[in-house]
């Protein structure tokens, strides 16, 4: 065979152009694979795949078809040109997959090319499905995932398909394109497997976090997470010169409820109460937690005392509206709650523990006032009283108060003679050698009336049966209602 000199340059040019096209497509494929492997987000991986393949092939539509457990499939992702009907989200039920054992062929790595739906050797049912979506030519590549099995070790499963459609005209699919896209399908499968593994690890971590921070019974935050959240919010609000309100809640006569209806019903009651509290708290930044037993707590960032009172009353009504029968309650035929509310500026002069103690004091007052109500303390300036008493063994209450009178840390006009009953306040006339925090008195005016003082002494006597004096540091906080 004689080849003319004119055809030699022509063939050489065609070869050069083919090599250049191959290099360009190889480079483009490399860019696609880099982008796919940079992500561990399955949605991003699939989105990149369909957009890139459609651009690579200059086709009308590219979809990711994911197999479902029942043999059907869903169009998981799609990139489509204008004028070509979309398929995204559609459930595809192609009987040919099962009847012709096509899924098994895809599992073996088979690539399905259709140049012309009307003339190609295509099953009738499949051809009708393609025409329904305006398809005139198609290319289908399997996405095969390696899975570990107990009997056979590693086995391939068909996760889904990459499908390219030509909707406007028939088309031949070059071998070069199919070879390159076969590599893309393999790498996409690896990226999908990595993303699913990452997602699985994330889910396990979230479950572990839920175990660590969520109360298993009520499914609101537990006390541990509450303490973390309280400290975080306090620091944030302190930087912003903000304020915080806290609500402490206790289910009324819950011990009687448990004794009457049993602990299983008691658990159910607490679950319903937790839901009611969450329903009564509206803002995304507000925070509900189980503080312990039948006690709950709510953090309300940047909420003044007036707003916190409204929230607390709303919660009280939500709980009462549950109409959970409570025949042994002394205040109602239904389960009710008592709530204490306190508010504070987040400043260097205060701290979150002081705020909690103030809310606890208000809760105590709500119970004492008859339960099934909201009680608060008026905001006030903090007065710190530090008593450093050195004692070898015991010390009488009279001696303690004599020392307190001479303490330079006491505010003017606030003298020990105002205490109605020193023994009731301190709990005992004899003191063991030790140290203890009692509380930081928070008052709005320096003169406390006797009724208010009597309430405070009663509270302290009930909360602390004995106080030890060798190093008595008054460092808590009690809001006294004036």
Coordinates of C-alpha atoms in Angstrom, one line a residue:
X1 CA 0.0 0.0 0.0
X2 CA 1.4 3.4 -1.0
X3 CA 0.7 6.4 1.2
X4 CA 1.0 9.7 -0.5
X5 CA 3.1 12.5 1.0
X6 CA 0.0 14.7 1.3
X7 CA -1.7 12.3 3.7
X8 CA 1.3 12.0 6.0
X9 CA 1.1 15.5 7.4
X10 CA -2.6 15.2 7.7
X11 CA -2.3 12.0 9.8
X12 CA 0.4 13.6 11.9
X13 CA -1.8 16.6 12.6
X14 CA -4.7 14.4 13.6
X15 CA -2.4 12.4 16.0
X16 CA -1.1 15.7 17.5
X17 CA -4.6 17.0 18.0
X18 CA -5.7 13.7 19.6
X19 CA -2.7 13.8 22.0
X20 CA -3.5 17.4 22.9
X21 CA -7.1 16.6 23.5
X22 CA -6.1 13.6 25.7
X23 CA -3.8 15.8 27.7
X24 CA -6.4 18.5 28.1
X25 CA -9.0 15.9 29.3
X26 CA -6.5 14.2 31.5
X27 CA -5.7 17.6 33.1
X28 CA -9.4 18.4 33.5
X29 CA -10.1 15.0 35.0
X30 CA -7.2 15.6 37.5
X31 CA -8.7 18.9 38.6
X32 CA -12.1 17.2 39.1
X33 CA -10.6 14.4 41.2
X34 CA -8.6 16.9 43.4
X35 CA -11.8 18.8 44.1
X36 CA -13.7 15.6 44.9
X37 CA -11.1 14.3 47.3
X38 CA -10.8 17.6 49.1
X39 CA -14.3 17.2 50.6
X40 CA -15.7 14.8 53.2
X41 CA -19.2 16.1 52.6
X42 CA -21.2 13.6 50.5
X43 CA -23.5 16.3 49.1
X44 CA -20.5 18.4 47.9
X45 CA -18.9 15.3 46.3
X46 CA -22.0 14.4 44.4
X47 CA -22.6 18.0 43.3
X48 CA -19.1 18.3 42.0
X49 CA -19.3 15.0 40.1
X50 CA -22.5 15.8 38.2
X51 CA -21.5 19.4 37.3
X52 CA -18.0 18.3 36.2
X53 CA -19.1 15.3 34.1
X54 CA -21.7 17.4 32.3
X55 CA -19.1 20.0 31.5
X56 CA -16.6 17.3 30.5
X57 CA -19.0 15.6 28.1
X58 CA -21.0 18.7 27.1
X59 CA -24.1 16.6 27.6
X60 CA -27.6 17.8 28.4
X61 CA -28.1 16.0 31.7
X62 CA -25.9 14.2 34.2
X63 CA -27.4 12.5 37.3
X64 CA -26.3 10.4 40.3
X65 CA -28.7 7.5 40.6
X66 CA -28.5 5.8 44.1
X67 CA -30.0 2.3 44.6
X68 CA -32.5 1.9 47.4
X69 CA -32.9 -1.3 49.4
X70 CA -36.0 -2.4 47.5
X71 CA -34.3 -2.4 44.1
X72 CA -35.6 0.9 43.1
X73 CA -33.5 4.0 42.9
X74 CA -33.6 7.8 43.5
X75 CA -32.0 10.6 41.5
X76 CA -29.7 11.9 44.3
X77 CA -28.0 14.7 42.3
X78 CA -28.6 16.3 38.9
X79 CA -27.0 18.9 36.6
X80 CA -29.3 19.7 33.6
X81 CA -29.4 22.3 30.8
X82 CA -32.4 24.5 30.1
X83 CA -35.1 22.8 28.0
X84 CA -34.3 19.3 29.4
X85 CA -36.8 18.2 32.0
X86 CA -35.4 17.8 35.5
X87 CA -35.3 14.4 37.3
X88 CA -33.9 15.4 40.7
X89 CA -35.6 13.6 43.7
X90 CA -37.6 11.2 41.5
X91 CA -37.9 7.6 42.5
X92 CA -37.2 5.4 39.5
X93 CA -38.7 2.0 39.3
X94 CA -37.2 0.2 36.2
X95 CA -38.3 -3.4 36.1
X96 CA -35.6 -4.1 33.6
X97 CA -33.0 -3.9 36.3
X98 CA -34.3 -7.0 38.0
X99 CA -35.6 -8.9 35.0
X100 CA -32.5 -8.6 32.9
X101 CA -30.1 -8.9 35.9
X102 CA -28.6 -5.6 34.9
X103 CA -27.6 -4.7 38.5
X104 CA -25.4 -7.8 38.6
X105 CA -23.8 -6.8 35.3
X106 CA -23.1 -3.3 36.7
X107 CA -21.5 -5.0 39.8
X108 CA -19.1 -6.6 37.4
X109 CA -18.1 -3.2 36.1
X110 CA -20.2 -3.1 32.9
X111 CA -20.6 0.3 31.2
X112 CA -23.9 0.8 29.3
X113 CA -23.7 3.0 26.1
X114 CA -26.8 3.9 24.1
X115 CA -26.1 6.0 20.9
X116 CA -29.7 6.0 19.8
X117 CA -32.7 4.9 22.0
X118 CA -34.8 4.1 18.9
X119 CA -32.4 1.8 17.1
X120 CA -30.2 0.4 19.8
X121 CA -30.8 -3.1 21.3
X122 CA -32.6 -1.8 24.4
X123 CA -35.2 -3.6 26.4
X124 CA -38.6 -2.2 25.6
X125 CA -39.5 -1.2 29.2
X126 CA -36.1 0.6 29.6
X127 CA -36.5 2.4 26.2
X128 CA -40.0 3.7 27.3
X129 CA -38.5 5.0 30.6
X130 CA -35.8 6.9 28.7
X131 CA -38.2 8.4 26.3
X132 CA -40.3 9.6 29.2
X133 CA -37.4 11.8 30.2
X134 CA -36.6 12.9 26.6
X135 CA -33.4 10.8 26.4
X136 CA -32.1 10.0 22.9
X137 CA -28.6 8.8 24.0
X138 CA -27.1 7.8 27.3
X139 CA -24.0 6.6 29.1
X140 CA -24.2 4.7 32.4
X141 CA -21.2 3.9 34.7
X142 CA -21.5 2.0 38.0
X143 CA -20.3 3.4 41.3
X144 CA -18.9 0.4 43.1
X145 CA -18.2 0.4 46.8
X146 CA -16.0 -2.1 48.6
X147 CA -17.6 -3.6 51.7
X148 CA -16.3 -6.0 54.3
X149 CA -18.3 -9.2 54.7
X150 CA -17.9 -12.0 57.3
X151 CA -17.7 -14.9 54.8
X152 CA -16.0 -13.5 51.7
X153 CA -13.9 -10.7 53.1
X154 CA -14.1 -7.7 50.7
X155 CA -17.0 -7.6 48.3
X156 CA -18.2 -5.0 45.8
X157 CA -21.7 -3.6 46.0
X158 CA -23.4 -1.3 43.5
X159 CA -23.9 2.0 45.4
X160 CA -25.4 3.8 42.4
X161 CA -24.8 5.0 38.8
X162 CA -23.3 8.0 37.1
X163 CA -25.7 8.6 34.1
X164 CA -25.2 11.1 31.2
X165 CA -28.1 11.9 28.9
X166 CA -28.3 13.6 25.5
X167 CA -31.8 14.9 25.1
X168 CA -31.6 16.9 21.9
X169 CA -30.0 14.5 19.5
X170 CA -28.4 11.0 19.1
X171 CA -24.8 10.7 20.0
X172 CA -21.8 8.4 19.8
X173 CA -19.7 8.2 23.0
X174 CA -15.9 8.1 22.3
X175 CA -13.9 5.4 23.9
X176 CA -11.5 8.0 25.3
X177 CA -14.4 9.7 27.2
X178 CA -15.7 6.4 28.6
X179 CA -12.2 5.3 29.8
X180 CA -11.6 8.6 31.6
X181 CA -15.1 8.6 33.2
X182 CA -14.6 5.0 34.3
X183 CA -11.6 6.3 36.3
X184 CA -13.7 9.2 37.6
X185 CA -16.5 6.7 38.7
X186 CA -13.8 4.7 40.6
X187 CA -12.5 7.7 42.4
X188 CA -16.0 9.0 43.2
X189 CA -16.8 5.7 44.8
X190 CA -13.7 6.0 47.0
X191 CA -14.7 9.6 48.0
X192 CA -18.2 8.5 48.7
X193 CA -17.0 5.7 51.0
X194 CA -14.7 8.1 52.9
X195 CA -17.5 10.6 53.3
X196 CA -19.9 8.0 54.6
X197 CA -17.3 6.7 57.0
X198 CA -16.6 10.2 58.2
X199 CA -20.4 10.8 58.6
X200 CA -20.7 7.5 60.6
X201 CA -17.8 8.6 63.0
X202 CA -19.5 12.0 63.4
X203 CA -22.8 10.4 64.3
X204 CA -21.1 8.2 66.9
X205 CA -19.3 11.2 68.3
X206 CA -22.7 13.1 68.5
X207 CA -24.2 10.1 70.3
X208 CA -21.3 10.1 72.8
X209 CA -21.7 13.9 73.3
X210 CA -25.4 13.4 73.8
X211 CA -24.7 10.8 76.5
X212 CA -22.2 13.2 78.1
X213 CA -24.4 16.4 78.0
X214 CA -28.0 15.3 77.8
X215 CA -30.1 14.0 80.7
X216 CA -31.2 10.5 79.6
X217 CA -34.6 10.7 81.2
X218 CA -35.9 14.2 80.3
X219 CA -33.7 14.7 77.2
X220 CA -32.9 18.3 78.2
X221 CA -29.3 19.3 79.1
X222 CA -27.8 17.7 82.3
X223 CA -26.2 19.6 85.2
X224 CA -22.7 19.1 83.8
X225 CA -23.5 20.8 80.5
X226 CA -25.6 23.5 82.3
X227 CA -22.5 24.4 84.4
X228 CA -20.4 24.7 81.3
X229 CA -23.0 26.8 79.5
X230 CA -23.5 29.0 82.5
X231 CA -19.8 29.8 82.7
X232 CA -19.6 30.4 78.9
X233 CA -22.6 32.7 78.8
X234 CA -21.4 34.6 81.8
X235 CA -18.0 35.3 80.3
X236 CA -19.5 36.3 77.0
X237 CA -22.0 38.6 78.6
X238 CA -19.3 40.0 80.9
X239 CA -17.3 41.1 77.8
X240 CA -20.4 42.7 76.3
X241 CA -21.5 44.3 79.6
X242 CA -24.7 42.3 79.5
X243 CA -27.0 40.8 82.1
X244 CA -28.4 37.3 82.8
X245 CA -31.5 36.0 84.5
X246 CA -31.8 32.5 86.0
X247 CA -35.0 30.6 86.8
X248 CA -34.9 27.7 89.2
X249 CA -37.9 25.4 89.3
X250 CA -39.0 22.6 91.6
X251 CA -41.9 20.2 91.1
X252 CA -44.3 20.6 94.1
X253 CA -44.5 17.7 96.5
X254 CA -42.8 15.4 94.0
X255 CA -41.8 12.9 96.7
X256 CA -45.5 12.5 97.5
X257 CA -46.2 12.0 93.8
X258 CA -43.6 9.2 93.6
X259 CA -44.9 7.5 96.7
X260 CA -48.4 7.6 95.4
X261 CA -48.0 6.8 91.7
X262 CA -44.6 4.9 91.7
X263 CA -41.2 5.8 90.2
X264 CA -42.1 4.8 86.7
X265 CA -45.0 7.3 86.6
X266 CA -42.7 9.8 88.3
X267 CA -40.2 9.5 85.5
X268 CA -43.0 10.1 83.0
X269 CA -44.1 13.1 84.9
X270 CA -40.6 14.6 84.8
X271 CA -40.4 14.0 81.1
X272 CA -43.7 15.9 80.6
X273 CA -42.5 18.7 82.9
X274 CA -39.3 19.1 80.9
X275 CA -41.2 19.3 77.7
X276 CA -43.5 22.0 79.2
X277 CA -40.4 24.0 80.4
X278 CA -38.9 23.8 76.9
X279 CA -42.2 24.9 75.4
X280 CA -42.3 27.9 77.7
X281 CA -38.8 29.1 76.7
X282 CA -39.1 30.8 73.3
X283 CA -35.7 32.3 72.3
X284 CA -32.9 30.2 70.7
X285 CA -30.3 31.5 73.1
X286 CA -32.3 30.5 76.2
X287 CA -31.1 27.2 77.8
X288 CA -33.0 24.6 79.8
X289 CA -31.4 21.9 82.0
X290 CA -32.3 19.4 84.7
X291 CA -30.4 20.5 87.8
X292 CA -31.1 17.3 89.8
X293 CA -34.0 15.2 90.9
X294 CA -37.2 17.2 90.3
X295 CA -35.4 20.5 90.0
X296 CA -34.8 22.3 86.7
X297 CA -33.0 25.5 85.8
X298 CA -33.3 28.0 82.9
X299 CA -30.6 30.5 81.7
X300 CA -32.0 33.6 80.0
X301 CA -29.1 35.8 78.6
X302 CA -29.7 39.5 78.3
X303 CA -33.2 39.2 79.9
X304 CA -34.2 41.8 82.6
X305 CA -36.0 40.6 85.7
X306 CA -39.4 41.7 84.3
X307 CA -38.9 39.5 81.2
X308 CA -37.6 36.6 83.3
X309 CA -40.7 36.8 85.5
X310 CA -43.0 36.5 82.4
X311 CA -41.1 33.5 81.2
X312 CA -41.3 31.9 84.6
X313 CA -45.0 32.5 84.8
X314 CA -45.5 31.1 81.3
X315 CA -43.6 27.9 82.4
X316 CA -45.6 27.6 85.5
X317 CA -48.9 27.8 83.5
X318 CA -47.5 25.3 80.9
X319 CA -46.9 22.7 83.7
X320 CA -50.2 23.3 85.3
X321 CA -52.0 23.0 81.9
X322 CA -50.6 19.4 81.6
X323 CA -53.2 18.4 84.2
X324 CA -51.2 15.6 85.5
X325 CA -53.2 14.2 88.5
X326 CA -51.6 14.7 91.9
X327 CA -54.1 13.7 94.6
X328 CA -51.5 14.0 97.5
X329 CA -50.5 17.6 96.6
X330 CA -51.4 20.2 99.3
X331 CA -51.8 23.0 96.7
X332 CA -53.7 21.5 93.7
X333 CA -55.3 18.3 92.2
X334 CA -52.7 18.6 89.4
X335 CA -48.9 18.6 89.3
X336 CA -47.6 22.2 89.9
X337 CA -44.3 23.9 90.3
X338 CA -42.6 26.6 92.3
X339 CA -40.1 28.9 90.6
X340 CA -37.4 31.3 91.8
X341 CA -36.1 34.1 89.6
X342 CA -32.9 36.1 89.9
X343 CA -31.2 38.6 87.7
X344 CA -27.7 40.1 87.7
X345 CA -25.3 42.2 85.6
X346 CA -22.4 40.1 84.5
X347 CA -19.7 42.2 86.1
X348 CA -16.5 41.6 88.1
X349 CA -18.4 42.3 91.3
X350 CA -20.6 39.3 90.8
X351 CA -20.3 35.7 89.5
X352 CA -22.7 33.0 88.2
X353 CA -22.6 31.0 91.5
X354 CA -23.9 34.1 93.3
X355 CA -26.7 34.4 90.8
X356 CA -27.6 30.7 91.2
X357 CA -27.8 31.1 95.0
X358 CA -30.0 34.1 94.6
X359 CA -32.4 32.1 92.4
X360 CA -32.3 29.3 94.9
X361 CA -33.2 31.7 97.7
X362 CA -36.1 33.0 95.6
X363 CA -37.3 29.4 95.0
X364 CA -37.1 28.8 98.7
X365 CA -39.3 31.8 99.3
X366 CA -41.8 30.6 96.6
X367 CA -42.2 27.3 98.5
X368 CA -42.5 29.0 101.8
X369 CA -45.2 31.4 100.4
X370 CA -47.4 28.4 99.5
X371 CA -45.9 26.9 96.3
X372 CA -47.3 26.9 92.8
X373 CA -46.0 30.4 92.3
X374 CA -43.1 32.5 91.0
X375 CA -41.0 34.4 93.5
X376 CA -38.1 36.8 92.9
X377 CA -35.7 39.0 94.8
X378 CA -35.2 42.7 94.2
X379 CA -31.9 43.6 92.6
X380 CA -29.3 45.0 95.0
X381 CA -25.7 45.9 95.5
X382 CA -23.4 43.2 96.9
X383 CA -22.1 43.5 100.4
X384 CA -19.3 41.2 101.3
X385 CA -18.8 40.3 105.0
X386 CA -15.6 38.4 105.8
X387 CA -15.1 37.0 109.3
X388 CA -11.7 35.6 110.1
X389 CA -12.1 34.1 113.6
X390 CA -9.2 32.3 115.1
X391 CA -10.3 29.7 117.7
X392 CA -8.7 26.8 119.4
X393 CA -11.8 24.7 119.9
X394 CA -15.2 26.3 120.4
X395 CA -16.8 29.8 120.2
X396 CA -20.1 31.1 121.4
X397 CA -22.5 32.9 119.1
X398 CA -22.2 36.0 121.3
X399 CA -18.5 36.1 120.7
X400 CA -19.0 35.7 117.0
X401 CA -21.3 38.6 116.8
X402 CA -19.0 40.7 119.0
X403 CA -16.3 40.1 116.5
X404 CA -18.6 40.9 113.6
X405 CA -19.5 44.2 115.2
X406 CA -15.9 45.3 115.1
X407 CA -15.3 44.0 111.5
X408 CA -14.3 46.9 109.3
X409 CA -15.9 45.1 106.3
X410 CA -19.4 45.6 107.6
X411 CA -21.5 48.3 106.0
X412 CA -22.5 51.3 108.1
X413 CA -25.7 50.9 110.0
X414 CA -25.7 47.1 109.4
X415 CA -24.9 45.9 112.9
X416 CA -25.3 42.5 114.6
X417 CA -27.9 43.9 116.9
X418 CA -30.4 43.7 114.0
X419 CA -30.3 39.9 114.0
X420 CA -33.4 38.6 115.7
X421 CA -32.0 35.3 116.9
X422 CA -28.2 34.7 116.5
X423 CA -28.6 31.1 117.5
X424 CA -31.2 30.5 114.8
X425 CA -29.0 32.2 112.3
X426 CA -25.9 30.3 113.2
X427 CA -27.6 27.0 114.1
X428 CA -25.7 26.2 117.3
X429 CA -23.9 27.8 120.2
X430 CA -20.9 25.5 120.0
X431 CA -18.4 25.4 117.1
X432 CA -16.2 22.7 115.9
X433 CA -12.8 23.7 114.4
X434 CA -13.2 23.9 110.6
X435 CA -14.1 26.4 107.8
X436 CA -17.2 27.0 105.7
X437 CA -18.8 29.4 103.3
X438 CA -22.2 30.8 104.4
X439 CA -23.2 33.4 102.0
X440 CA -22.7 37.0 100.8
X441 CA -25.5 39.3 101.9
X442 CA -26.9 41.3 99.0
X443 CA -29.1 44.2 100.1
X444 CA -30.5 47.3 98.4
X445 CA -30.5 49.5 101.5
X446 CA -28.3 49.2 104.6
X447 CA -31.1 48.9 107.1
X448 CA -33.0 45.5 106.9
X449 CA -36.4 45.3 108.4
X450 CA -37.0 42.6 111.0
X451 CA -39.5 40.5 108.9
X452 CA -37.0 40.2 106.0
X453 CA -34.2 39.4 108.4
X454 CA -36.3 36.8 110.1
X455 CA -37.0 35.1 106.7
X456 CA -33.3 35.1 106.0
X457 CA -32.3 33.6 109.3
X458 CA -35.0 30.9 108.9
X459 CA -33.6 30.1 105.4
X460 CA -30.0 29.8 106.6
X461 CA -31.1 27.7 109.6
X462 CA -32.9 25.3 107.4
X463 CA -30.2 25.1 104.7
X464 CA -27.2 24.7 107.1
X465 CA -27.8 22.9 110.4
X466 CA -24.5 24.0 111.8
X467 CA -21.8 26.5 110.9
X468 CA -18.2 26.1 111.8
X469 CA -16.3 29.2 112.7
X470 CA -12.5 28.8 112.7
X471 CA -12.4 30.5 109.3
X472 CA -15.8 31.8 108.5
X473 CA -16.0 33.4 105.1
X474 CA -19.4 34.9 104.1
X475 CA -19.1 34.5 100.3
X476 CA -22.4 33.4 98.9
X477 CA -25.3 35.6 97.9
X478 CA -28.8 35.9 99.2
X479 CA -31.3 38.4 97.7
X480 CA -33.4 39.8 100.5
X481 CA -36.8 41.1 99.5
X482 CA -37.2 44.5 101.1

